[in-house]
């Protein structure tokens, strides 16, 4: 679970005193919707949701971009820092050339804080600390400054125990880690499972834009779940078919206008993959104009599959459906995984982040998506963090006060978040949407009178 995220000098997030911090813990005075809270220790309760409101250009999307940028650095172990083009993403009003990213999260039976500070060419500093869930004092695993490791006692003990080499870790102190790489990467590349597990945690962060729909062909329970959801939100849908297959004997038979050279490469890749592991494989490729084409391979050969929506006995492809229906197809795997009993059936992901969750959705459907997430995973550690302009979701029967955030920029154009729980005299029966639109909580646009121009 994500507990805290800190960012400095990145897009609209400032430096030091103006640094950005998102703390996703429950407010002690907010007692509503207790199922939205996951108690990880006697003193720490983490929220399962966060809804972020704000005017256009207030920094809501920048928050997601910052998490994604840091996540990509941590997960991409083969790249140096200079490959991430940091200078073009730094806050234009900050004089510093350094940016900082810090994650605090629960993993197994401990709370970890992992952070790094970088410039456009090298890692300036990096550290890893933890606190036991029973509240014992903080433990530092390692600290580094540029290519020098200055505190390595705890991580050295772990590495030595795993590798059965008492001098194994000394090579980092003698040869030093490269200036442009994370120490966490160096450890993982040397098969230190502890470091690999930490990196794997960041794979639990799923930033949802367009989902690879081939996942529907891999998991029958997911496709069955999709049928239920789609029929629920659109009464005109009679059925959904994931079974129509066409055997492809040669690359040129792949329909959808895929260029021959690309079709041949994909066709051969699928055959090679099946030859290697003897398991059915499904994949999604993009055809002209973004058309999604679904392919699978099994012992019979390569097949092209179609997702079909049946209305009054007639079949419609996804391309013939509305943006809203296609958007639901992107969100259904999240709703399926939100239930703890289903999470292991897909790639386990527990932190779902969505920009403009209401995009292309009717307000009633957007509300139902949020409600389904919380209802289906009451005992899970899954979290949903989203930005939105939909005031229909500003409802204290749907979200807790400490789950509602307002994004604004200060006079120096630095983004800050303020929780609704920080405002005084916000009663549980208050119509929050009305107060928000009236400007009571800020985070609304100021629109000039264009008639005066």
Tab-separated table of C-alpha atoms in Angstrom:
chain	number	residue	atom	x	y	z
A	1	UNK	CA	0.000	0.000	0.000
A	2	UNK	CA	1.165	3.515	-0.803
A	3	UNK	CA	1.359	5.588	2.358
A	4	UNK	CA	3.228	8.699	1.281
A	5	UNK	CA	4.783	10.250	-1.829
A	6	UNK	CA	7.134	13.233	-1.851
A	7	UNK	CA	8.367	15.061	-4.922
A	8	UNK	CA	10.664	18.051	-5.357
A	9	UNK	CA	11.554	20.080	-8.437
A	10	UNK	CA	9.490	18.208	-11.008
A	11	UNK	CA	6.906	19.843	-13.299
A	12	UNK	CA	4.784	22.053	-10.981
A	13	UNK	CA	6.271	20.745	-7.724
A	14	UNK	CA	8.729	23.066	-5.981
A	15	UNK	CA	11.899	22.663	-3.964
A	16	UNK	CA	12.390	22.146	-0.224
A	17	UNK	CA	9.913	24.517	1.495
A	18	UNK	CA	7.573	24.214	-1.498
A	19	UNK	CA	8.078	20.461	-1.909
A	20	UNK	CA	5.010	18.365	-2.650
A	21	UNK	CA	3.805	15.721	-0.176
A	22	UNK	CA	0.852	13.369	-0.504
A	23	UNK	CA	0.096	11.571	2.782
A	24	UNK	CA	-2.527	8.871	2.338
A	25	UNK	CA	-3.343	8.076	5.966
A	26	UNK	CA	-6.696	8.309	7.711
A	27	UNK	CA	-7.572	11.430	9.687
A	28	UNK	CA	-8.291	10.599	13.330
A	29	UNK	CA	-11.516	12.644	13.410
A	30	UNK	CA	-13.034	11.067	10.296
A	31	UNK	CA	-15.071	8.022	11.313
A	32	UNK	CA	-17.305	7.408	8.286
A	33	UNK	CA	-16.899	4.529	5.815
A	34	UNK	CA	-14.535	2.464	7.989
A	35	UNK	CA	-14.283	-0.136	5.199
A	36	UNK	CA	-12.251	2.435	3.241
A	37	UNK	CA	-9.490	2.228	5.851
A	38	UNK	CA	-6.876	-0.504	6.155
A	39	UNK	CA	-5.241	-0.601	9.569
A	40	UNK	CA	-1.646	-1.723	9.063
A	41	UNK	CA	-0.480	-1.092	12.637
A	42	UNK	CA	-1.911	0.152	15.942
A	43	UNK	CA	-0.922	3.700	14.999
A	44	UNK	CA	-1.182	3.772	11.202
A	45	UNK	CA	-4.338	3.452	9.108
A	46	UNK	CA	-3.995	3.789	5.347
A	47	UNK	CA	-6.785	4.948	3.059
A	48	UNK	CA	-7.941	2.797	0.174
A	49	UNK	CA	-9.027	5.749	-1.939
A	50	UNK	CA	-8.126	9.279	-2.973
A	51	UNK	CA	-10.103	11.585	-5.267
A	52	UNK	CA	-8.250	14.685	-6.473
A	53	UNK	CA	-10.129	17.781	-7.656
A	54	UNK	CA	-8.811	21.024	-9.044
A	55	UNK	CA	-8.945	23.498	-11.890
A	56	UNK	CA	-7.297	22.755	-15.218
A	57	UNK	CA	-3.500	23.149	-14.974
A	58	UNK	CA	-3.589	22.927	-11.165
A	59	UNK	CA	-1.157	19.977	-11.143
A	60	UNK	CA	-3.459	16.967	-10.784
A	61	UNK	CA	-2.033	15.171	-13.792
A	62	UNK	CA	1.495	16.243	-12.810
A	63	UNK	CA	1.040	14.201	-9.629
A	64	UNK	CA	0.444	11.084	-11.715
A	65	UNK	CA	3.299	11.953	-14.074
A	66	UNK	CA	5.693	12.307	-11.128
A	67	UNK	CA	4.776	8.872	-9.735
A	68	UNK	CA	5.043	7.326	-13.189
A	69	UNK	CA	8.421	8.966	-13.876
A	70	UNK	CA	9.950	7.699	-10.632
A	71	UNK	CA	8.336	4.263	-11.076
A	72	UNK	CA	9.856	3.974	-14.565
A	73	UNK	CA	13.329	4.803	-13.266
A	74	UNK	CA	13.051	2.211	-10.493
A	75	UNK	CA	11.714	-0.544	-12.750
A	76	UNK	CA	13.982	0.081	-15.767
A	77	UNK	CA	17.161	-1.486	-14.462
A	78	UNK	CA	19.156	-1.324	-17.708
A	79	UNK	CA	19.064	2.446	-18.200
A	80	UNK	CA	21.244	5.177	-16.733
A	81	UNK	CA	19.754	8.308	-15.181
A	82	UNK	CA	20.769	10.426	-18.180
A	83	UNK	CA	18.301	8.448	-20.341
A	84	UNK	CA	15.277	9.985	-18.592
A	85	UNK	CA	15.633	13.576	-19.842
A	86	UNK	CA	15.123	15.083	-16.377
A	87	UNK	CA	16.083	18.664	-17.215
A	88	UNK	CA	13.089	19.070	-19.548
A	89	UNK	CA	10.726	18.028	-16.739
A	90	UNK	CA	12.046	20.109	-13.863
A	91	UNK	CA	10.170	23.042	-12.365
A	92	UNK	CA	11.098	26.112	-14.447
A	93	UNK	CA	10.963	28.331	-11.345
A	94	UNK	CA	13.444	26.250	-9.312
A	95	UNK	CA	17.103	27.204	-9.387
A	96	UNK	CA	18.272	23.753	-8.305
A	97	UNK	CA	19.287	21.133	-10.866
A	98	UNK	CA	18.286	18.284	-8.531
A	99	UNK	CA	14.939	16.492	-8.211
A	100	UNK	CA	13.821	14.228	-5.385
A	101	UNK	CA	11.326	11.348	-5.249
A	102	UNK	CA	10.345	9.503	-2.068
A	103	UNK	CA	7.926	6.581	-1.608
A	104	UNK	CA	6.713	5.279	1.736
A	105	UNK	CA	4.859	1.982	1.421
A	106	UNK	CA	3.854	-1.219	3.172
A	107	UNK	CA	5.531	-4.402	1.988
A	108	UNK	CA	4.957	-7.639	3.899
A	109	UNK	CA	5.384	-6.840	7.600
A	110	UNK	CA	7.223	-3.543	7.419
A	111	UNK	CA	6.903	0.035	6.227
A	112	UNK	CA	9.673	1.081	3.864
A	113	UNK	CA	10.861	4.504	2.803
A	114	UNK	CA	12.809	4.485	-0.423
A	115	UNK	CA	14.006	7.694	-2.000
A	116	UNK	CA	16.516	9.104	-4.426
A	117	UNK	CA	17.706	12.500	-5.550
A	118	UNK	CA	18.986	12.907	-9.092
A	119	UNK	CA	20.151	15.491	-11.578
A	120	UNK	CA	20.161	15.010	-15.342
A	121	UNK	CA	23.318	12.867	-15.290
A	122	UNK	CA	23.726	11.082	-11.964
A	123	UNK	CA	22.233	9.900	-8.696
A	124	UNK	CA	22.997	12.574	-6.081
A	125	UNK	CA	21.730	10.556	-3.107
A	126	UNK	CA	19.741	7.403	-2.387
A	127	UNK	CA	18.456	5.719	0.753
A	128	UNK	CA	16.320	2.897	2.082
A	129	UNK	CA	14.825	2.783	5.581
A	130	UNK	CA	12.120	0.777	7.288
A	131	UNK	CA	9.934	0.738	10.379
A	132	UNK	CA	8.353	-2.421	11.776
A	133	UNK	CA	4.566	-2.444	11.928
A	134	UNK	CA	4.760	-2.760	15.703
A	135	UNK	CA	6.309	0.719	15.786
A	136	UNK	CA	9.917	-0.183	16.520
A	137	UNK	CA	12.568	2.372	15.670
A	138	UNK	CA	13.552	3.138	12.112
A	139	UNK	CA	16.199	0.939	10.483
A	140	UNK	CA	18.521	2.287	7.792
A	141	UNK	CA	19.474	-0.317	5.186
A	142	UNK	CA	21.723	1.947	3.183
A	143	UNK	CA	22.536	5.534	2.366
A	144	UNK	CA	24.684	6.818	-0.450
A	145	UNK	CA	25.990	10.102	-1.757
A	146	UNK	CA	26.815	10.007	-5.466
A	147	UNK	CA	29.104	6.969	-5.934
A	148	UNK	CA	29.931	6.563	-2.233
A	149	UNK	CA	28.013	4.302	0.129
A	150	UNK	CA	28.125	5.890	3.579
A	151	UNK	CA	25.893	3.550	5.580
A	152	UNK	CA	25.629	-0.096	4.589
A	153	UNK	CA	25.547	-2.180	7.755
A	154	UNK	CA	21.996	-3.550	7.448
A	155	UNK	CA	22.007	-4.201	3.712
A	156	UNK	CA	25.472	-5.757	3.952
A	157	UNK	CA	24.163	-8.229	6.523
A	158	UNK	CA	21.239	-9.146	4.248
A	159	UNK	CA	23.432	-9.542	1.194
A	160	UNK	CA	26.032	-11.599	3.025
A	161	UNK	CA	23.328	-13.891	4.393
A	162	UNK	CA	21.743	-14.388	0.976
A	163	UNK	CA	24.932	-14.759	-1.032
A	164	UNK	CA	26.842	-16.738	1.630
A	165	UNK	CA	29.850	-14.525	0.957
A	166	UNK	CA	31.114	-12.505	3.873
A	167	UNK	CA	33.029	-10.084	1.613
A	168	UNK	CA	30.405	-9.839	-1.124
A	169	UNK	CA	29.174	-6.361	-0.282
A	170	UNK	CA	32.629	-4.863	0.044
A	171	UNK	CA	32.941	-4.612	-3.706
A	172	UNK	CA	30.387	-1.801	-3.664
A	173	UNK	CA	32.490	0.138	-1.206
A	174	UNK	CA	35.717	-0.499	-3.112
A	175	UNK	CA	34.589	-0.225	-6.716
A	176	UNK	CA	31.628	1.977	-5.896
A	177	UNK	CA	28.255	1.933	-7.608
A	178	UNK	CA	28.134	3.843	-10.889
A	179	UNK	CA	27.134	7.478	-10.565
A	180	UNK	CA	24.313	7.121	-13.084
A	181	UNK	CA	22.678	4.004	-11.601
A	182	UNK	CA	20.639	3.235	-8.518
A	183	UNK	CA	22.221	1.049	-5.865
A	184	UNK	CA	18.908	-0.796	-5.727
A	185	UNK	CA	19.473	-1.803	-9.368
A	186	UNK	CA	23.006	-2.949	-8.671
A	187	UNK	CA	21.821	-5.197	-5.854
A	188	UNK	CA	18.976	-6.625	-7.925
A	189	UNK	CA	21.303	-7.339	-10.850
A	190	UNK	CA	23.477	-9.343	-8.439
A	191	UNK	CA	20.455	-11.516	-7.590
A	192	UNK	CA	19.823	-10.034	-4.155
A	193	UNK	CA	16.198	-11.093	-3.677
A	194	UNK	CA	15.511	-8.414	-1.076
A	195	UNK	CA	16.265	-5.701	-3.657
A	196	UNK	CA	14.311	-7.537	-6.352
A	197	UNK	CA	11.263	-7.730	-4.073
A	198	UNK	CA	11.448	-4.001	-3.401
A	199	UNK	CA	11.586	-3.227	-7.117
A	200	UNK	CA	8.698	-5.638	-7.704
A	201	UNK	CA	6.540	-3.612	-5.321
A	202	UNK	CA	6.554	-0.735	-7.814
A	203	UNK	CA	5.005	-3.112	-10.343
A	204	UNK	CA	1.915	-3.022	-8.139
A	205	UNK	CA	1.341	0.582	-9.224
A	206	UNK	CA	-0.945	0.408	-12.263
A	207	UNK	CA	-1.452	3.711	-14.058
A	208	UNK	CA	-4.536	2.999	-16.135
A	209	UNK	CA	-4.902	4.581	-19.540
A	210	UNK	CA	-5.600	1.980	-22.180
A	211	UNK	CA	-5.559	-1.641	-21.006
A	212	UNK	CA	-4.216	-4.441	-23.170
A	213	UNK	CA	-7.499	-6.191	-23.898
A	214	UNK	CA	-5.778	-9.481	-24.700
A	215	UNK	CA	-6.012	-10.114	-20.953
A	216	UNK	CA	-9.686	-11.002	-21.570
A	217	UNK	CA	-8.608	-14.016	-23.629
A	218	UNK	CA	-6.210	-15.258	-20.962
A	219	UNK	CA	-8.638	-15.362	-18.036
A	220	UNK	CA	-12.121	-16.768	-18.574
A	221	UNK	CA	-13.351	-15.563	-15.190
A	222	UNK	CA	-12.440	-12.020	-16.225
A	223	UNK	CA	-14.362	-12.280	-19.502
A	224	UNK	CA	-17.373	-13.718	-17.630
A	225	UNK	CA	-17.114	-10.837	-15.144
A	226	UNK	CA	-16.985	-8.368	-18.056
A	227	UNK	CA	-20.236	-9.722	-19.443
A	228	UNK	CA	-21.969	-9.151	-16.101
A	229	UNK	CA	-20.666	-5.584	-15.778
A	230	UNK	CA	-21.471	-4.557	-19.343
A	231	UNK	CA	-25.013	-5.915	-19.123
A	232	UNK	CA	-25.444	-4.070	-15.848
A	233	UNK	CA	-24.466	-0.657	-17.218
A	234	UNK	CA	-26.141	-0.989	-20.636
A	235	UNK	CA	-29.442	-2.850	-20.702
A	236	UNK	CA	-29.357	-3.028	-24.525
A	237	UNK	CA	-26.344	-5.362	-24.437
A	238	UNK	CA	-27.590	-8.936	-24.725
A	239	UNK	CA	-24.208	-10.659	-24.663
A	240	UNK	CA	-20.481	-10.202	-25.189
A	241	UNK	CA	-18.455	-12.686	-27.214
A	242	UNK	CA	-14.753	-13.357	-26.680
A	243	UNK	CA	-14.803	-16.632	-28.619
A	244	UNK	CA	-14.892	-15.784	-32.333
A	245	UNK	CA	-11.571	-17.031	-33.769
A	246	UNK	CA	-10.111	-17.131	-37.261
A	247	UNK	CA	-7.112	-19.371	-37.953
A	248	UNK	CA	-4.285	-17.389	-39.569
A	249	UNK	CA	-2.178	-19.568	-41.882
A	250	UNK	CA	0.136	-16.791	-43.063
A	251	UNK	CA	0.891	-13.217	-41.909
A	252	UNK	CA	-0.950	-11.563	-44.798
A	253	UNK	CA	-4.231	-13.036	-43.494
A	254	UNK	CA	-4.157	-10.823	-40.378
A	255	UNK	CA	-7.023	-8.403	-41.012
A	256	UNK	CA	-7.152	-4.764	-40.013
A	257	UNK	CA	-4.694	-3.261	-42.489
A	258	UNK	CA	-1.525	-4.227	-40.587
A	259	UNK	CA	1.596	-3.578	-42.751
A	260	UNK	CA	3.031	-6.816	-44.150
A	261	UNK	CA	6.457	-6.470	-42.541
A	262	UNK	CA	4.929	-5.859	-39.085
A	263	UNK	CA	2.380	-8.664	-39.547
A	264	UNK	CA	5.153	-11.112	-40.421
A	265	UNK	CA	7.230	-10.108	-37.379
A	266	UNK	CA	4.251	-10.543	-35.028
A	267	UNK	CA	3.233	-13.843	-36.643
A	268	UNK	CA	6.720	-15.315	-36.259
A	269	UNK	CA	7.087	-13.943	-32.719
A	270	UNK	CA	3.924	-15.737	-31.596
A	271	UNK	CA	5.035	-19.020	-33.138
A	272	UNK	CA	8.481	-18.731	-31.555
A	273	UNK	CA	7.009	-17.962	-28.125
A	274	UNK	CA	4.701	-20.982	-28.292
A	275	UNK	CA	7.577	-23.172	-29.446
A	276	UNK	CA	9.569	-22.102	-26.374
A	277	UNK	CA	7.016	-22.681	-23.612
A	278	UNK	CA	4.187	-24.674	-25.212
A	279	UNK	CA	1.599	-22.365	-23.621
A	280	UNK	CA	-1.186	-20.426	-25.324
A	281	UNK	CA	-0.277	-16.754	-25.628
A	282	UNK	CA	-2.543	-13.788	-26.369
A	283	UNK	CA	-1.442	-10.339	-27.439
A	284	UNK	CA	-2.844	-7.056	-28.654
A	285	UNK	CA	-1.361	-5.021	-31.485
A	286	UNK	CA	-2.339	-1.643	-32.900
A	287	UNK	CA	-3.477	-1.436	-36.487
A	288	UNK	CA	-4.010	1.713	-38.578
A	289	UNK	CA	-5.901	4.523	-36.809
A	290	UNK	CA	-5.345	2.838	-33.432
A	291	UNK	CA	-7.568	-0.157	-34.218
A	292	UNK	CA	-6.934	-2.922	-31.664
A	293	UNK	CA	-6.192	-6.328	-33.127
A	294	UNK	CA	-6.145	-9.422	-30.917
A	295	UNK	CA	-4.043	-12.467	-31.696
A	296	UNK	CA	-3.426	-15.741	-29.908
A	297	UNK	CA	-1.372	-18.850	-30.542
A	298	UNK	CA	-1.860	-22.419	-29.369
A	299	UNK	CA	-1.204	-25.920	-30.707
A	300	UNK	CA	-3.519	-25.205	-33.678
A	301	UNK	CA	-1.548	-22.155	-34.767
A	302	UNK	CA	-1.992	-18.379	-34.808
A	303	UNK	CA	-5.558	-17.084	-34.540
A	304	UNK	CA	-7.173	-13.679	-34.730
A	305	UNK	CA	-9.875	-13.096	-32.135
A	306	UNK	CA	-12.648	-10.537	-31.981
A	307	UNK	CA	-14.479	-8.963	-29.059
A	308	UNK	CA	-18.088	-8.606	-30.141
A	309	UNK	CA	-20.998	-6.812	-28.447
A	310	UNK	CA	-24.388	-8.344	-29.239
A	311	UNK	CA	-27.390	-6.014	-29.417
A	312	UNK	CA	-30.750	-7.319	-30.683
A	313	UNK	CA	-28.999	-10.286	-32.240
A	314	UNK	CA	-26.526	-8.133	-34.183
A	315	UNK	CA	-22.747	-8.172	-33.607
A	316	UNK	CA	-20.774	-4.960	-33.103
A	317	UNK	CA	-16.987	-4.707	-32.815
A	318	UNK	CA	-15.394	-2.530	-30.142
A	319	UNK	CA	-14.469	0.026	-32.831
A	320	UNK	CA	-18.173	0.388	-33.558
A	321	UNK	CA	-19.003	1.031	-29.914
A	322	UNK	CA	-19.022	4.339	-28.053
A	323	UNK	CA	-15.999	5.804	-26.267
A	324	UNK	CA	-17.803	5.084	-22.995
A	325	UNK	CA	-18.127	1.344	-23.635
A	326	UNK	CA	-14.478	1.153	-24.706
A	327	UNK	CA	-13.522	3.052	-21.544
A	328	UNK	CA	-15.383	0.479	-19.438
A	329	UNK	CA	-13.328	-2.266	-21.092
A	330	UNK	CA	-10.214	-0.472	-19.788
A	331	UNK	CA	-11.593	-0.314	-16.226
A	332	UNK	CA	-13.096	-3.792	-15.863
A	333	UNK	CA	-9.743	-5.569	-15.155
A	334	UNK	CA	-9.197	-3.137	-12.261
A	335	UNK	CA	-12.649	-3.901	-10.838
A	336	UNK	CA	-12.004	-7.626	-11.227
A	337	UNK	CA	-8.635	-7.395	-9.439
A	338	UNK	CA	-10.047	-5.181	-6.686
A	339	UNK	CA	-11.570	-8.273	-5.160
A	340	UNK	CA	-8.792	-9.990	-3.226
A	341	UNK	CA	-9.914	-13.450	-4.393
A	342	UNK	CA	-9.331	-12.421	-8.019
A	343	UNK	CA	-6.156	-10.350	-7.686
A	344	UNK	CA	-3.787	-13.270	-8.192
A	345	UNK	CA	-5.555	-14.346	-11.391
A	346	UNK	CA	-4.195	-11.318	-13.216
A	347	UNK	CA	-0.824	-9.698	-12.662
A	348	UNK	CA	-1.195	-8.670	-8.998
A	349	UNK	CA	-1.599	-4.908	-8.872
A	350	UNK	CA	-2.826	-3.190	-5.788
A	351	UNK	CA	-2.520	0.561	-6.467
A	352	UNK	CA	-4.652	1.749	-9.362
A	353	UNK	CA	-4.079	5.336	-10.520
A	354	UNK	CA	-6.419	6.929	-13.070
A	355	UNK	CA	-6.391	10.399	-14.590
A	356	UNK	CA	-9.940	11.708	-15.124
A	357	UNK	CA	-11.762	8.552	-14.088
A	358	UNK	CA	-15.021	9.961	-15.444
A	359	UNK	CA	-13.657	10.359	-19.009
A	360	UNK	CA	-16.356	9.374	-21.550
A	361	UNK	CA	-18.554	7.978	-18.748
A	362	UNK	CA	-22.012	9.065	-17.669
A	363	UNK	CA	-21.887	10.445	-14.076
A	364	UNK	CA	-23.980	7.514	-12.811
A	365	UNK	CA	-21.578	4.988	-14.331
A	366	UNK	CA	-18.495	6.818	-13.025
A	367	UNK	CA	-20.017	6.731	-9.557
A	368	UNK	CA	-20.816	3.031	-9.881
A	369	UNK	CA	-17.216	2.268	-10.906
A	370	UNK	CA	-15.892	3.946	-7.744
A	371	UNK	CA	-18.534	2.308	-5.572
A	372	UNK	CA	-17.847	-1.152	-7.056
A	373	UNK	CA	-14.137	-0.809	-6.330
A	374	UNK	CA	-14.725	-0.195	-2.640
A	375	UNK	CA	-17.558	-2.697	-2.295
A	376	UNK	CA	-15.764	-5.592	-3.995
A	377	UNK	CA	-12.558	-5.368	-2.010
A	378	UNK	CA	-13.497	-4.452	1.537
A	379	UNK	CA	-10.835	-6.688	3.058
A	380	UNK	CA	-8.119	-6.134	0.448
A	381	UNK	CA	-5.153	-3.771	0.424
A	382	UNK	CA	-6.008	-2.452	-3.041
A	383	UNK	CA	-6.074	1.305	-3.468
A	384	UNK	CA	-7.734	3.581	-6.027
A	385	UNK	CA	-6.271	7.047	-6.601
A	386	UNK	CA	-7.878	9.188	-9.281
A	387	UNK	CA	-8.233	12.737	-10.551
A	388	UNK	CA	-11.631	14.013	-11.608
A	389	UNK	CA	-13.810	17.022	-12.368
A	390	UNK	CA	-17.020	15.054	-11.702
A	391	UNK	CA	-18.788	16.746	-8.776
A	392	UNK	CA	-21.250	13.838	-8.724
A	393	UNK	CA	-18.501	11.931	-6.872
A	394	UNK	CA	-18.172	14.651	-4.204
A	395	UNK	CA	-20.444	12.787	-1.845
A	396	UNK	CA	-19.642	11.775	1.731
A	397	UNK	CA	-21.718	8.622	1.321
A	398	UNK	CA	-19.219	7.546	-1.375
A	399	UNK	CA	-15.913	8.999	-0.148
A	400	UNK	CA	-14.534	9.971	3.246
A	401	UNK	CA	-13.487	13.567	3.918
A	402	UNK	CA	-9.845	12.522	4.139
A	403	UNK	CA	-10.121	10.806	0.728
A	404	UNK	CA	-11.084	14.037	-1.041
A	405	UNK	CA	-8.242	16.321	-2.100
A	406	UNK	CA	-8.128	19.755	-3.712
A	407	UNK	CA	-5.192	20.717	-5.934
A	408	UNK	CA	-4.148	24.352	-6.237
A	409	UNK	CA	-1.104	26.345	-7.237
A	410	UNK	CA	0.353	28.980	-4.910
A	411	UNK	CA	1.607	32.416	-5.978
A	412	UNK	CA	4.875	30.804	-7.134
A	413	UNK	CA	2.940	28.331	-9.323
A	414	UNK	CA	3.815	25.345	-7.124
A	415	UNK	CA	1.151	22.652	-6.719
A	416	UNK	CA	-0.162	21.713	-3.268
A	417	UNK	CA	-2.931	19.336	-2.176
A	418	UNK	CA	-5.349	20.061	0.670
A	419	UNK	CA	-7.627	17.391	2.119
A	420	UNK	CA	-11.284	18.119	2.814
A	421	UNK	CA	-10.604	16.802	6.336
A	422	UNK	CA	-8.388	19.857	6.939
A	423	UNK	CA	-11.339	22.257	6.582
A	424	UNK	CA	-13.273	23.127	9.720
A	425	UNK	CA	-17.016	22.701	10.208
A	426	UNK	CA	-17.564	20.252	7.343
A	427	UNK	CA	-20.607	18.308	8.530
A	428	UNK	CA	-21.314	14.791	7.305
A	429	UNK	CA	-24.665	15.971	5.869
A	430	UNK	CA	-23.105	18.866	3.947
A	431	UNK	CA	-23.612	18.907	0.160
A	432	UNK	CA	-19.911	18.975	-0.685
A	433	UNK	CA	-20.400	19.403	-4.433
A	434	UNK	CA	-22.364	22.612	-3.926
A	435	UNK	CA	-19.777	24.035	-1.541
A	436	UNK	CA	-16.974	23.145	-3.953
A	437	UNK	CA	-18.607	24.811	-6.946
A	438	UNK	CA	-19.236	27.905	-4.827
A	439	UNK	CA	-15.511	28.103	-4.100
A	440	UNK	CA	-15.635	27.191	-0.404
A	441	UNK	CA	-12.699	24.773	-0.736
A	442	UNK	CA	-10.794	26.571	-3.475
A	443	UNK	CA	-9.369	24.543	-6.376
A	444	UNK	CA	-11.773	26.019	-8.950
A	445	UNK	CA	-10.921	28.042	-12.069
A	446	UNK	CA	-11.193	31.822	-12.158
A	447	UNK	CA	-12.744	32.704	-15.493
A	448	UNK	CA	-12.407	36.221	-16.843
A	449	UNK	CA	-15.141	37.994	-18.769
A	450	UNK	CA	-14.334	37.381	-22.436
A	451	UNK	CA	-16.952	39.997	-23.422
A	452	UNK	CA	-14.655	42.742	-22.155
A	453	UNK	CA	-11.930	41.848	-24.634
